[in-house]
XYZ file of C-alpha atoms in Angstrom:
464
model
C -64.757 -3.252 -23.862
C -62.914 -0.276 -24.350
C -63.383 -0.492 -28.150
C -67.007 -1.022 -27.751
C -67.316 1.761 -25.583
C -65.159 4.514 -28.216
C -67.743 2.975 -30.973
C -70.811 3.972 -28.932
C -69.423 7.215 -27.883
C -68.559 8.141 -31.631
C -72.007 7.289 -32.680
C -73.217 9.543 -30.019
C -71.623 12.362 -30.865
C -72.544 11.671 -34.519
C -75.981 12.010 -33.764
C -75.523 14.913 -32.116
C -73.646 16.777 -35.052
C -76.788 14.991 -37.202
C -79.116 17.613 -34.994
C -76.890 20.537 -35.503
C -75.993 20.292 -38.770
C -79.725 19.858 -39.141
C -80.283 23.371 -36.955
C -81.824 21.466 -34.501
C -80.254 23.746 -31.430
C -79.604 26.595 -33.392
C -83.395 28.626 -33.221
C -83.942 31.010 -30.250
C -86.847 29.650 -29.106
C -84.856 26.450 -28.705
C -82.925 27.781 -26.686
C -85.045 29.883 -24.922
C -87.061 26.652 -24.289
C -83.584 24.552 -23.032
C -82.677 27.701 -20.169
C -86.462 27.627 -19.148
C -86.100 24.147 -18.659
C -82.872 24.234 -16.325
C -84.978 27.043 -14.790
C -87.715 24.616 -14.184
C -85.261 21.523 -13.116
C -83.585 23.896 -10.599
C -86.914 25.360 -9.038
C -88.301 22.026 -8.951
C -86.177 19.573 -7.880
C -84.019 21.957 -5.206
C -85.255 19.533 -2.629
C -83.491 16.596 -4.535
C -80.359 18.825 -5.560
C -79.467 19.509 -2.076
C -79.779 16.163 -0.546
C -77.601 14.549 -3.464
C -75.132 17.722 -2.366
C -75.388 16.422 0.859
C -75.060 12.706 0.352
C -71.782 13.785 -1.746
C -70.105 16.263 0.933
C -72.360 17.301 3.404
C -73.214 20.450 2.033
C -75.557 22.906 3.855
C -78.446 24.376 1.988
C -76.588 27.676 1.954
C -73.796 26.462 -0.460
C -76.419 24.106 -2.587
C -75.839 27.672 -4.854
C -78.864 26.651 -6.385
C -79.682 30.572 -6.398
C -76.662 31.386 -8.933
C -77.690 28.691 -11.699
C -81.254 30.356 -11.425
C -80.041 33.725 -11.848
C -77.392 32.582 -14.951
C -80.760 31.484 -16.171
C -82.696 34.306 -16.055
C -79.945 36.506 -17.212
C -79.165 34.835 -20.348
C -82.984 34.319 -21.490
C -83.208 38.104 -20.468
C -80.265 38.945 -23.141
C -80.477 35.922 -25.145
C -81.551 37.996 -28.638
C -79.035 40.712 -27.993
C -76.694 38.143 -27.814
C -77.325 35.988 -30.244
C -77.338 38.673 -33.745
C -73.389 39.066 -33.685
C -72.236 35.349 -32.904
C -72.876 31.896 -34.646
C -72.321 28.475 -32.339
C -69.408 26.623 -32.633
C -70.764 22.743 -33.153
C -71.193 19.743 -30.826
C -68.966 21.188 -27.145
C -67.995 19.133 -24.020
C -68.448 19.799 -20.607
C -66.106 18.230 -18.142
C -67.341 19.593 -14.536
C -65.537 18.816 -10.687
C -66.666 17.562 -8.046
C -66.614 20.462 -5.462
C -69.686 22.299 -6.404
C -70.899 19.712 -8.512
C -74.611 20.636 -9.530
C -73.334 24.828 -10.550
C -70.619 23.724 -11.888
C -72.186 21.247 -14.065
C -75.394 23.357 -15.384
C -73.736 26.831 -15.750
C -70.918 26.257 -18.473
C -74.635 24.122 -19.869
C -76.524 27.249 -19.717
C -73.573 29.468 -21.817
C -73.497 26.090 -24.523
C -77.428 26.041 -24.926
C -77.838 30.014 -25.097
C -75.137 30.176 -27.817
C -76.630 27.194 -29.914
C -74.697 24.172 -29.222
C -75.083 20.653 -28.867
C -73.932 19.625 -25.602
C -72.638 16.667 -24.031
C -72.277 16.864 -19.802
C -69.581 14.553 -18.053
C -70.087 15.547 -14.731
C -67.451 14.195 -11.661
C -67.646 10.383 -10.328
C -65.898 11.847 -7.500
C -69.360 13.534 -6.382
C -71.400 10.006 -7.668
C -74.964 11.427 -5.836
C -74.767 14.202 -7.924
C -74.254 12.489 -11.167
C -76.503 10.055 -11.246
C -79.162 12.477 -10.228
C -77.841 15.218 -13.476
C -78.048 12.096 -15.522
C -81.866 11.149 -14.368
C -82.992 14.801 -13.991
C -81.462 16.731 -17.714
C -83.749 14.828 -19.977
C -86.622 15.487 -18.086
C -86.230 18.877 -18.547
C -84.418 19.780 -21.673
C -84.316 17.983 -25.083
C -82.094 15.069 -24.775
C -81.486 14.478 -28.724
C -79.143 17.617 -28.274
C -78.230 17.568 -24.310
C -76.585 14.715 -23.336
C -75.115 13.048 -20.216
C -72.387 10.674 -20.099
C -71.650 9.145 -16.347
C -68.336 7.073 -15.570
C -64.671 7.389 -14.527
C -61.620 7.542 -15.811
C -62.114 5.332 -19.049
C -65.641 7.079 -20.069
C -63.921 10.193 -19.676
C -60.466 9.434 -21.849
C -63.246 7.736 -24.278
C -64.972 11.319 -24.598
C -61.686 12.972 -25.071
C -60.677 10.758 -27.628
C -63.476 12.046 -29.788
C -63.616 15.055 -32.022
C -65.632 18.203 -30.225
C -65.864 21.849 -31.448
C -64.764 22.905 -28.037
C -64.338 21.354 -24.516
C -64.757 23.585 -21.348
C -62.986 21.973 -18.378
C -63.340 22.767 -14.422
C -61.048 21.190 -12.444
C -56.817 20.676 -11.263
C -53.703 21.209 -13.289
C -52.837 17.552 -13.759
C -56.299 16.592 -15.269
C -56.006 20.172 -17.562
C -52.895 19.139 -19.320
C -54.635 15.971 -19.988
C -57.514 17.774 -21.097
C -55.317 19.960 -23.265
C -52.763 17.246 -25.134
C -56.333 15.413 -26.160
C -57.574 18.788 -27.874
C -54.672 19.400 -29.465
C -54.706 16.344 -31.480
C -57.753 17.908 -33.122
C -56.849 21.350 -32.752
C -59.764 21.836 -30.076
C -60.068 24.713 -28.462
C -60.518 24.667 -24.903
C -61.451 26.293 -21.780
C -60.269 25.337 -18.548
C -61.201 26.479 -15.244
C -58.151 25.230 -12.850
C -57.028 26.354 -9.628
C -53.899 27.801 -7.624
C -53.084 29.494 -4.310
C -54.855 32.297 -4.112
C -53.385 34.753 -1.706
C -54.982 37.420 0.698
C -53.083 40.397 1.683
C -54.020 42.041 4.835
C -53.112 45.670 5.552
C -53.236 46.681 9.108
C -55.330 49.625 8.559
C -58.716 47.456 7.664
C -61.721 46.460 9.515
C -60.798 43.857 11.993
C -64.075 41.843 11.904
C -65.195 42.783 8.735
C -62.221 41.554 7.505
C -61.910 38.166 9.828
C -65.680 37.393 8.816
C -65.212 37.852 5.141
C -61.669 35.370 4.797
C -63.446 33.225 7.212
C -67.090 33.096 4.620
C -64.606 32.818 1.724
C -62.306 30.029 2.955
C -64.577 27.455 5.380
C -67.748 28.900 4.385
C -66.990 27.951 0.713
C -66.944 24.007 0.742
C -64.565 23.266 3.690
C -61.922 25.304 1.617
C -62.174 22.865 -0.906
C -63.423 25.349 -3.495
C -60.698 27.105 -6.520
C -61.200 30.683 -5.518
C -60.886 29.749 -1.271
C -58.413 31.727 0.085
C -55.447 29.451 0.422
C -53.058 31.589 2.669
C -52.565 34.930 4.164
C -49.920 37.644 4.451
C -49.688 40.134 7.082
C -47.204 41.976 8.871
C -45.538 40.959 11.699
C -47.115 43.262 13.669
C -50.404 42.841 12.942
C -50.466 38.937 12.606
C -51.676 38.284 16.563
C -54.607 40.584 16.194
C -55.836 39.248 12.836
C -55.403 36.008 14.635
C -57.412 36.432 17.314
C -60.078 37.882 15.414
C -60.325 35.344 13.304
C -60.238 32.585 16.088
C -63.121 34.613 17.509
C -65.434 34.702 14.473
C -64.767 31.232 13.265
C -66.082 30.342 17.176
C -68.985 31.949 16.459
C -69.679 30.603 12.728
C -69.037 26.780 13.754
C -68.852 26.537 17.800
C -66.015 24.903 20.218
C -66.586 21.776 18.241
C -66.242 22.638 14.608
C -66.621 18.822 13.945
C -70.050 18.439 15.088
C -71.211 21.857 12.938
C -73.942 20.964 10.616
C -72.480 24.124 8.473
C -69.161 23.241 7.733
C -68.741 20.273 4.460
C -66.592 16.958 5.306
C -64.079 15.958 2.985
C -65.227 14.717 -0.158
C -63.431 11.521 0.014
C -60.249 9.057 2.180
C -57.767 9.968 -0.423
C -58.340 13.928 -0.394
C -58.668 13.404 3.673
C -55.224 11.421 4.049
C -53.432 14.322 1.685
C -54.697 17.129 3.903
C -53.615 14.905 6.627
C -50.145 14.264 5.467
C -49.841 18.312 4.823
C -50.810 18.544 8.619
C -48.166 16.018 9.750
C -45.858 17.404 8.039
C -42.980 17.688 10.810
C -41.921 20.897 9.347
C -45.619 22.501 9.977
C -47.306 20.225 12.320
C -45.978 22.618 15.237
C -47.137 25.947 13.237
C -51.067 25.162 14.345
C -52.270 27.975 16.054
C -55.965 27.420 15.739
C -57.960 24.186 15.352
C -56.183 21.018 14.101
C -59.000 18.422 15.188
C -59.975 15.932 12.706
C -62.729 13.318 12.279
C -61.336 11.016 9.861
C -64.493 8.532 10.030
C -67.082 11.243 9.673
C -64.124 13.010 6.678
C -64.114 15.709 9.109
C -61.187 18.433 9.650
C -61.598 21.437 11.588
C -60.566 24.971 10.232
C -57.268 25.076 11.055
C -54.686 28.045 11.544
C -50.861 27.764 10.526
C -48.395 30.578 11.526
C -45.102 30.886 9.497
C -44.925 28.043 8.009
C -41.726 27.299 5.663
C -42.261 28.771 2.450
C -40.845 25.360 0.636
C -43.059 23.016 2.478
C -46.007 20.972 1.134
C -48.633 23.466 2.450
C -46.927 26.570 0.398
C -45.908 24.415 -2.365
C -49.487 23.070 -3.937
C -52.944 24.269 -3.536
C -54.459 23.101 -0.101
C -58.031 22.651 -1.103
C -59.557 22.129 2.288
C -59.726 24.257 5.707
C -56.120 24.690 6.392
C -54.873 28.593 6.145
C -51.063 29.629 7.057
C -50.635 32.927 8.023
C -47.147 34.090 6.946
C -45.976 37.387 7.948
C -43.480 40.338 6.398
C -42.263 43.553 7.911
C -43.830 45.817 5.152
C -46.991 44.879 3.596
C -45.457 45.841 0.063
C -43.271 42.662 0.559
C -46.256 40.291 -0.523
C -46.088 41.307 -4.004
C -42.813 40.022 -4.218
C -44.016 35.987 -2.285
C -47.215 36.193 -4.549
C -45.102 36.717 -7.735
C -42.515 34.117 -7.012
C -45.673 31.353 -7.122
C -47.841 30.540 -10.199
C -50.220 32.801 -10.973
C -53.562 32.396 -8.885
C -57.501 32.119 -10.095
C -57.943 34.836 -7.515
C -56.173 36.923 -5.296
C -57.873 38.942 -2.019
C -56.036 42.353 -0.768
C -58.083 43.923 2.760
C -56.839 47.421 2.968
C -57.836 51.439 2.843
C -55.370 52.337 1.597
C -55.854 53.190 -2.202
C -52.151 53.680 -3.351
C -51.738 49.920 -1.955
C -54.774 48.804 -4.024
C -53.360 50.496 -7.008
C -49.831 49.094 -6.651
C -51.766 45.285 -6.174
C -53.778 46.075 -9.062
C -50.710 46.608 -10.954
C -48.168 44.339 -9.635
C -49.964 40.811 -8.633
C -51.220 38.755 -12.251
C -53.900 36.674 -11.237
C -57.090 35.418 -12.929
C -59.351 37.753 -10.919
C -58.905 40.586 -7.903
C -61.144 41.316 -5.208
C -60.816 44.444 -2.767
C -62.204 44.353 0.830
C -63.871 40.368 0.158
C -63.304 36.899 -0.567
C -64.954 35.273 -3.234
C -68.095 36.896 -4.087
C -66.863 38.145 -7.660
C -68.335 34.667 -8.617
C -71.753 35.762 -8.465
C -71.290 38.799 -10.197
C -72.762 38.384 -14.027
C -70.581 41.128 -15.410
C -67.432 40.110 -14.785
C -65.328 37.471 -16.634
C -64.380 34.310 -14.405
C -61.201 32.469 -15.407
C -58.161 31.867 -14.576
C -54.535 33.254 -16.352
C -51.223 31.259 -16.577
C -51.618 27.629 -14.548
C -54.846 28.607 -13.016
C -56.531 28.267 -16.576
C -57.472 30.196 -19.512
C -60.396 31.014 -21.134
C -64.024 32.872 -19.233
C -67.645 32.220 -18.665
C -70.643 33.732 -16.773
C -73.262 36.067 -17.716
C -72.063 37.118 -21.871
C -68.565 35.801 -21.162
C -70.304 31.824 -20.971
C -71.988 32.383 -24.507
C -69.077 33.836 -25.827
C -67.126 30.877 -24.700
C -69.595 28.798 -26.773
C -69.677 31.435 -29.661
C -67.775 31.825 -32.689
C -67.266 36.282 -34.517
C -67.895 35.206 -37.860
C -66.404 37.660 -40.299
C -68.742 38.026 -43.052
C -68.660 40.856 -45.855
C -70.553 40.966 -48.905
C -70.029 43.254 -51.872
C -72.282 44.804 -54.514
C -70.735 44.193 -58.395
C -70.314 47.685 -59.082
C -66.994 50.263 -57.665
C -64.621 47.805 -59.479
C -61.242 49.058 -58.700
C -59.274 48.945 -61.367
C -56.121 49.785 -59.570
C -56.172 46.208 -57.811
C -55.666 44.572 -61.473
C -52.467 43.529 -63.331
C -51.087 44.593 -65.243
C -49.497 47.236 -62.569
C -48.140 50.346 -63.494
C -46.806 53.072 -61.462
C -49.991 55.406 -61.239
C -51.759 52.325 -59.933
C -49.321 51.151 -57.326
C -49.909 54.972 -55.915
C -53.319 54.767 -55.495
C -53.058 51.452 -53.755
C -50.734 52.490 -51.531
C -52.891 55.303 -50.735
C -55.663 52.854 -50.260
C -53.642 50.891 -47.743
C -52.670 54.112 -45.890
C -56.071 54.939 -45.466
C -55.718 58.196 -47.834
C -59.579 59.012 -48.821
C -58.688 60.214 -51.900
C -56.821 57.377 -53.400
C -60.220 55.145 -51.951
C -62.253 57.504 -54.231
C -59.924 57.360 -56.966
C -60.396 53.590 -56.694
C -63.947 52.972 -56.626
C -64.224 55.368 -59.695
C -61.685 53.032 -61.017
C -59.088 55.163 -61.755
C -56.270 54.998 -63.924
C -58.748 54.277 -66.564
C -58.208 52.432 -69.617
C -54.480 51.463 -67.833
């Protein structure tokens, strides 16, 4: 079976490098035509995207994100000519997309491959299986399926597709499955991209805006997927001091987002599945934390419900501090000077993103600075995603590589170098045999002198 299944794939990807060699994808009103497509697909079957969202995690409508794939769209058809005159595609790529946001996750690495000429194949997560099957029914309706393709399947499709020779692979999802990712590339010196995770950390000074402040980690962290999301804020540090007000504050806006009984909230996204639920769970029992919860701690483990839940000090070298929660727990640890958090943040991997609340602008400059991470935010959580201009990626464990807006075709582009040269200036200086009056001028050439350049296209020494 296995065999049978690496045969088909090969011939599949075959055909695909048959329609680029062939400059099938490569003509801008191809790809023009593939982004209005996916502009199409996401205008007209929204209805159908957010139920399968729903059916997969019980998303709301709000984080369907629907919205951001249109506007990659738009943005990239809006540039696509610009873009396109200094950069040449790199070949036949693959697309390896998680389950968390499966739908934008899936369609905007697409829309980067497509705009910068590439055959594409899309192996979007069995972990979200609604989803999937609905990408795999919905793409070749509305984009041209000889050069877009979807392959569904687990484990053994996807070790089958990495098995196989691609021109680049762009990856979204946890360390573990990355180095996988990686060690298969490397056999055919692959480049990749990969879009992991990490704790991301959020600084608090005490000198911000309370509510402002509670509202925005509370949208970034339970308002993004349950917390299950690579750029949720995964835990906070504050001073001493200033840890029972930010506390209550947030206790009173996450009331007010979700009610007294977060587990009946239509807003807030179960669980994807029994094994993620049972790891949060065990990081909750945990007897070195479990009596930490300050806020929340109900759990609906039919419905793959937890509540947003609130840890104070919780030992640095437990489970919770130790790997990325992905899902609605947050500790709260706590410092006597703010400026001690750059030391906690350093002494972990480096994060996809890292959150500072403060007014103070020497603070922000000495975060800037100090903290590596894949991407800083000042004042918010999270909304540097939807921001076309910037680069998204991680540094270190939480992944290398960028996409969105220019930064997703460039990810699918390759800077060809190409010079060409006219017969006449021959340089007689480059030539053996080498004397000394033609070693000067070529050092002078290589220092960037402008008169041994001139004395070389004239062709000086003569006759030598």
């Amino acid at each position: 079976m296995a065999a049978a299944r690496s045969v088909g794939m090969e011939a599949e990807v075959a055909a695909l490098r048959g329609r680029f060699a062939a400059g099938g994808t490569r003509g801008a009103e191809w790809r023009a035509a593939q982004l209005r497509g996916i502009l199409r697909m996401a205008a007209e079957a929204e209805a159908e995207v957010c139920r399968a969202l729903h059916a997969d995690l019980a998303k709301p409508y709000t984080e369907s994100y629907i919205a951001l794939v249109k506007s990659s769209c738009k943005f990239a058809l809006k540039n696509l000519k610009k873009w396109m005159k200094p950069q040449k595609p790199l070949g036949v790529v693959l697309i390896i997309s998680a389950w968390n946001y499966p739908f934008l996750l899936s369609i905007d690495p697409i829309i980067g491959a497509i705009a910068a000429g590439n055959a594409v194949v899309l192996k979007p997560s069995e972990v979200a299986p609604a989803t999937s099957s609905l990408l795999a029914e919905l793409l070749p309706r509305y984009v041209d399926g000889s050069c877009i393709k979807v392959v569904e399947g687990g484990v053994a499709e996807t070790t089958t597709l990495l098995e196989q020779k691609w021109d680049k692979i762009f990856y979204t999802g946890n360390g573990k499955v990355g180095r996988i990712v990686m060690a298969s590339a490397a056999k055919h010196l692959t480049p990749v991209v990969l879009e992991l995770g990490g704790k991301c950390p959020v600084v608090v000074d005490s000198n911000v805006n309370l509510h402002v402040t509670a509202k925005r980690i509370a949208a970034g962290k339970w308002g993004c997927n349950n917390g299950q999301a690579c750029i949720s804020p995964d835990f906070i540090i504050t001073t001493k001091s200033f840890a029972p007000k930010l506390l209550e504050a947030l206790e009173k806006v996450l009331e007010k987002f979700y009610g007294r009984d977060p587990l009946r909230s239509s807003d807030l996204s179960r669980i994807v599945n029994s094994n993620h639920f049972n790891r949060l769970k065990k990081l909750m029992d945990d007897e070195n934390v479990s009596d930490k919860i300050v806020f929340g701690g109900q759990r609906d483990e039919h419905h793959l419900k937890i509540a947003p839940t609130i840890f104070m000090d919780v030992p640095l070298d437990s489970g919770i501090m130790k790997e990325e929660i992905f899902g609605p727990l947050l500790p709260i640890i706590t410092v006597d000077k703010i400026h001690e958090s750059f030391a906690l943040i350093n002494s972990m991997t480096k994060p996809l993103a890292a959150y500072l609340f403060t007014k103070d602008s020497k603070l922000q400059e000495q975060y800037e600075a100090t903290i590596s991470a894949g991407g800083m935010l000042v004042n918010d959580t999270a909304v540097h995603l939807t921001n076309q201009y910037l680069p998204f990626g991680g540094v270190g464990e939480s992944g290398m590589g960028a996409y969105h807006g220019r930064f997703s075709f460039e990810a699918f582009s390759h800077k060809k170098a190409v010079l060409v040269r006219r017969f006449a200036g021959e340089a007689a200086a480059r030539y053996p045999p080498y004397s000394p009056a033609k070693l000067k001028i070529l050092r002078g050439v290589l220092k960037g002198n402008l008169g041994a350049m001139i004395k070389a296209i004239l062709g000086f020494p003569r006759g030598k």
